[in-house]
Amino acid sequence: MPMINADGCLLNVQVEGRDGGPTLMLSNSLGCTLQMWEPQMRALTQMFRVIRYDRRGHGKSGVPPGPYSMERFGRDVLAILDDLNIEKVHWCGLSMGGMVGQWLGANAPERFGKLILANTACYYPDPTNWLNRIKAVKEGGIAAVADTVIAGWLTADFREREPQTTANMKAMLTASPVEGYLACCEALSTLDQRALLPKIKSPTLVIVGRQDMATPVSAGEMIRSGIPGASMTLLDAAHISNVEQSHAFTEAVVGFLTQR
Ligand SMILES: O=C(O)CC1=CCC(=O)O1
């Protein structure tokens, strides 16, 4: 599968699924890789050509020095589409993936059909949590924050019911390149995309987790109400809702993308 050069950074990209069908691009959350989409892949690849990738600073992609920004992440996506010679895709991004989707929907509308923005925010009113996390990771590595982060990703019920999935998610998080993780946290600490929302004209679905403390229902509601015509679906999940409620998440995505 290709490594695609985006302004000097090699990005790990995988293209799977139905040839000639509509294309859906998936974009990962902070501290996750393209593997986070595994629960959706079987269903989605039957209907779509699916592109997934590791955002710079993550997985098998390059980790150039920061600062990173939503604009940089968005331009990386456009470089992938140009390299693959793909004119237009639907977008599904979770958390940071949803933030990149907001940037793309506002700045490259001609390249995107429908947008799914899951468990995400457009703005953090207080950067303290991100600054504290940056300090803790600088001092103790990602392991120092891993249990707290996982408790935000998956509800206690799910963690008890699904210890192996929980352990896999923790292993994915702690394998993240530290420099890339820190550069992403720095980009999150200054996030403010509120002014972009009214510029998004693509049909948009916002997915939120009722138990998501990282990007709570109010953050999803801010996005829904800011994007003309956007709708919202609530799932019984914490932050990584595509893992915690994998079937309901897939159904929401397929339902939205196939509705006329
Ligand atoms: O990893 C977290 O703690 C939650 C999160 C916020 C933005 C993102 O991508 O993940």
mmCIF file of N, CA and C and ligand atoms in Angstrom, residues 28-31 55 94-97 99 119-120 124 130 133 148-150 152-153 173 181 188 212 214-215 239-240, ligand 1:
data_model
loop_
_atom_site.group_PDB
_atom_site.id
_atom_site.type_symbol
_atom_site.label_atom_id
_atom_site.label_comp_id
_atom_site.label_asym_id
_atom_site.label_seq_id
_atom_site.Cartn_x
_atom_site.Cartn_y
_atom_site.Cartn_z
ATOM 1 N N ASN A 28 -8.266 9.279 11.433
ATOM 2 C CA ASN A 28 -8.132 8.768 12.806
ATOM 3 C C ASN A 28 -8.151 9.842 13.894
ATOM 4 N N SER A 29 -8.341 9.344 15.110
ATOM 5 C CA SER A 29 -8.324 10.164 16.323
ATOM 6 C C SER A 29 -6.893 10.275 16.859
ATOM 7 N N LEU A 30 -6.673 11.199 17.754
ATOM 8 C CA LEU A 30 -5.365 11.365 18.406
ATOM 9 C C LEU A 30 -4.931 10.063 19.088
ATOM 10 N N GLY A 31 -3.695 9.640 18.832
ATOM 11 C CA GLY A 31 -3.168 8.451 19.508
ATOM 12 C C GLY A 31 -3.679 7.139 18.926
ATOM 13 N N ARG A 55 -2.535 9.831 10.162
ATOM 14 C CA ARG A 55 -2.189 11.265 10.147
ATOM 15 C C ARG A 55 -0.713 11.448 10.493
ATOM 16 N N LEU A 94 -13.054 10.908 13.047
ATOM 17 C CA LEU A 94 -13.443 10.881 14.457
ATOM 18 C C LEU A 94 -12.452 11.712 15.266
ATOM 19 N N SER A 95 -12.983 12.594 16.071
ATOM 20 C CA SER A 95 -12.180 13.445 16.955
ATOM 21 C C SER A 95 -11.261 14.351 16.142
ATOM 22 N N MET A 96 -9.924 14.170 16.189
ATOM 23 C CA MET A 96 -9.076 15.011 15.321
ATOM 24 C C MET A 96 -9.469 14.827 13.860
ATOM 25 N N GLY A 97 -9.885 13.604 13.510
ATOM 26 C CA GLY A 97 -10.317 13.356 12.127
ATOM 27 C C GLY A 97 -11.526 14.222 11.765
ATOM 28 N N MET A 99 -12.055 17.159 13.146
ATOM 29 C CA MET A 99 -11.552 18.552 13.069
ATOM 30 C C MET A 99 -10.940 18.822 11.696
ATOM 31 N N ASN A 119 -17.627 12.520 17.256
ATOM 32 C CA ASN A 119 -16.946 12.737 18.541
ATOM 33 C C ASN A 119 -15.855 13.797 18.408
ATOM 34 N N THR A 120 -16.300 14.989 18.044
ATOM 35 C CA THR A 120 -15.305 16.009 17.744
ATOM 36 C C THR A 120 -15.709 17.361 18.313
ATOM 37 N N TYR A 124 -11.766 24.496 21.848
ATOM 38 C CA TYR A 124 -11.629 24.192 23.282
ATOM 39 C C TYR A 124 -11.530 25.524 24.020
ATOM 40 N N TRP A 130 -5.042 20.289 27.743
ATOM 41 C CA TRP A 130 -4.021 19.928 26.740
ATOM 42 C C TRP A 130 -2.633 20.298 27.244
ATOM 43 N N ARG A 133 -1.595 17.774 29.733
ATOM 44 C CA ARG A 133 -1.248 16.498 29.100
ATOM 45 C C ARG A 133 0.139 16.590 28.444
ATOM 46 N N THR A 148 -5.764 7.342 31.940
ATOM 47 C CA THR A 148 -6.747 8.438 31.923
ATOM 48 C C THR A 148 -7.338 8.590 30.525
ATOM 49 N N VAL A 149 -6.470 8.508 29.508
ATOM 50 C CA VAL A 149 -6.970 8.671 28.129
ATOM 51 C C VAL A 149 -7.934 7.538 27.782
ATOM 52 N N ILE A 150 -7.560 6.311 28.142
ATOM 53 C CA ILE A 150 -8.429 5.159 27.821
ATOM 54 C C ILE A 150 -9.777 5.280 28.541
ATOM 55 N N GLY A 152 -11.305 7.907 29.032
ATOM 56 C CA GLY A 152 -12.096 8.852 28.223
ATOM 57 C C GLY A 152 -12.540 8.240 26.902
ATOM 58 N N TRP A 153 -11.800 7.272 26.411
ATOM 59 C CA TRP A 153 -12.130 6.667 25.109
ATOM 60 C C TRP A 153 -13.302 5.695 25.203
ATOM 61 N N LEU A 173 -2.407 3.209 21.551
ATOM 62 C CA LEU A 173 -2.099 4.541 22.099
ATOM 63 C C LEU A 173 -0.632 4.639 22.535
ATOM 64 N N TYR A 181 2.716 12.763 18.955
ATOM 65 C CA TYR A 181 1.603 12.922 19.892
ATOM 66 C C TYR A 181 1.623 14.333 20.494
ATOM 67 N N LEU A 188 -4.039 20.930 19.185
ATOM 68 C CA LEU A 188 -5.365 20.910 19.826
ATOM 69 C C LEU A 188 -5.502 22.033 20.854
ATOM 70 N N ASP A 212 -19.415 10.760 26.226
ATOM 71 C CA ASP A 212 -18.114 11.302 25.801
ATOM 72 C C ASP A 212 -17.782 12.556 26.620
ATOM 73 N N ALA A 214 -14.607 13.862 26.519
ATOM 74 C CA ALA A 214 -13.533 14.575 25.810
ATOM 75 C C ALA A 214 -14.123 15.593 24.831
ATOM 76 N N THR A 215 -15.099 15.147 24.063
ATOM 77 C CA THR A 215 -15.833 16.052 23.170
ATOM 78 C C THR A 215 -17.316 15.787 23.441
ATOM 79 N N HIS A 239 -15.707 8.302 23.995
ATOM 80 C CA HIS A 239 -15.128 9.062 22.880
ATOM 81 C C HIS A 239 -14.932 8.239 21.596
ATOM 82 N N ILE A 240 -14.411 7.028 21.726
ATOM 83 C CA ILE A 240 -14.126 6.254 20.501
ATOM 84 C C ILE A 240 -15.379 5.426 20.182
HETATM 85 O O1 LIG B 1 -7.404 11.320 23.144
HETATM 86 C C1 LIG B 1 -8.189 12.003 23.785
HETATM 87 O O2 LIG B 1 -8.008 12.234 24.978
HETATM 88 C C2 LIG B 1 -9.418 12.595 23.187
HETATM 89 C C3 LIG B 1 -9.215 13.351 21.973
HETATM 90 C C4 LIG B 1 -9.418 14.660 21.771
HETATM 91 C C5 LIG B 1 -9.095 15.020 20.425
HETATM 92 C C6 LIG B 1 -8.764 13.706 19.875
HETATM 93 O O3 LIG B 1 -8.463 13.413 18.708
HETATM 94 O O4 LIG B 1 -8.811 12.749 20.833
#
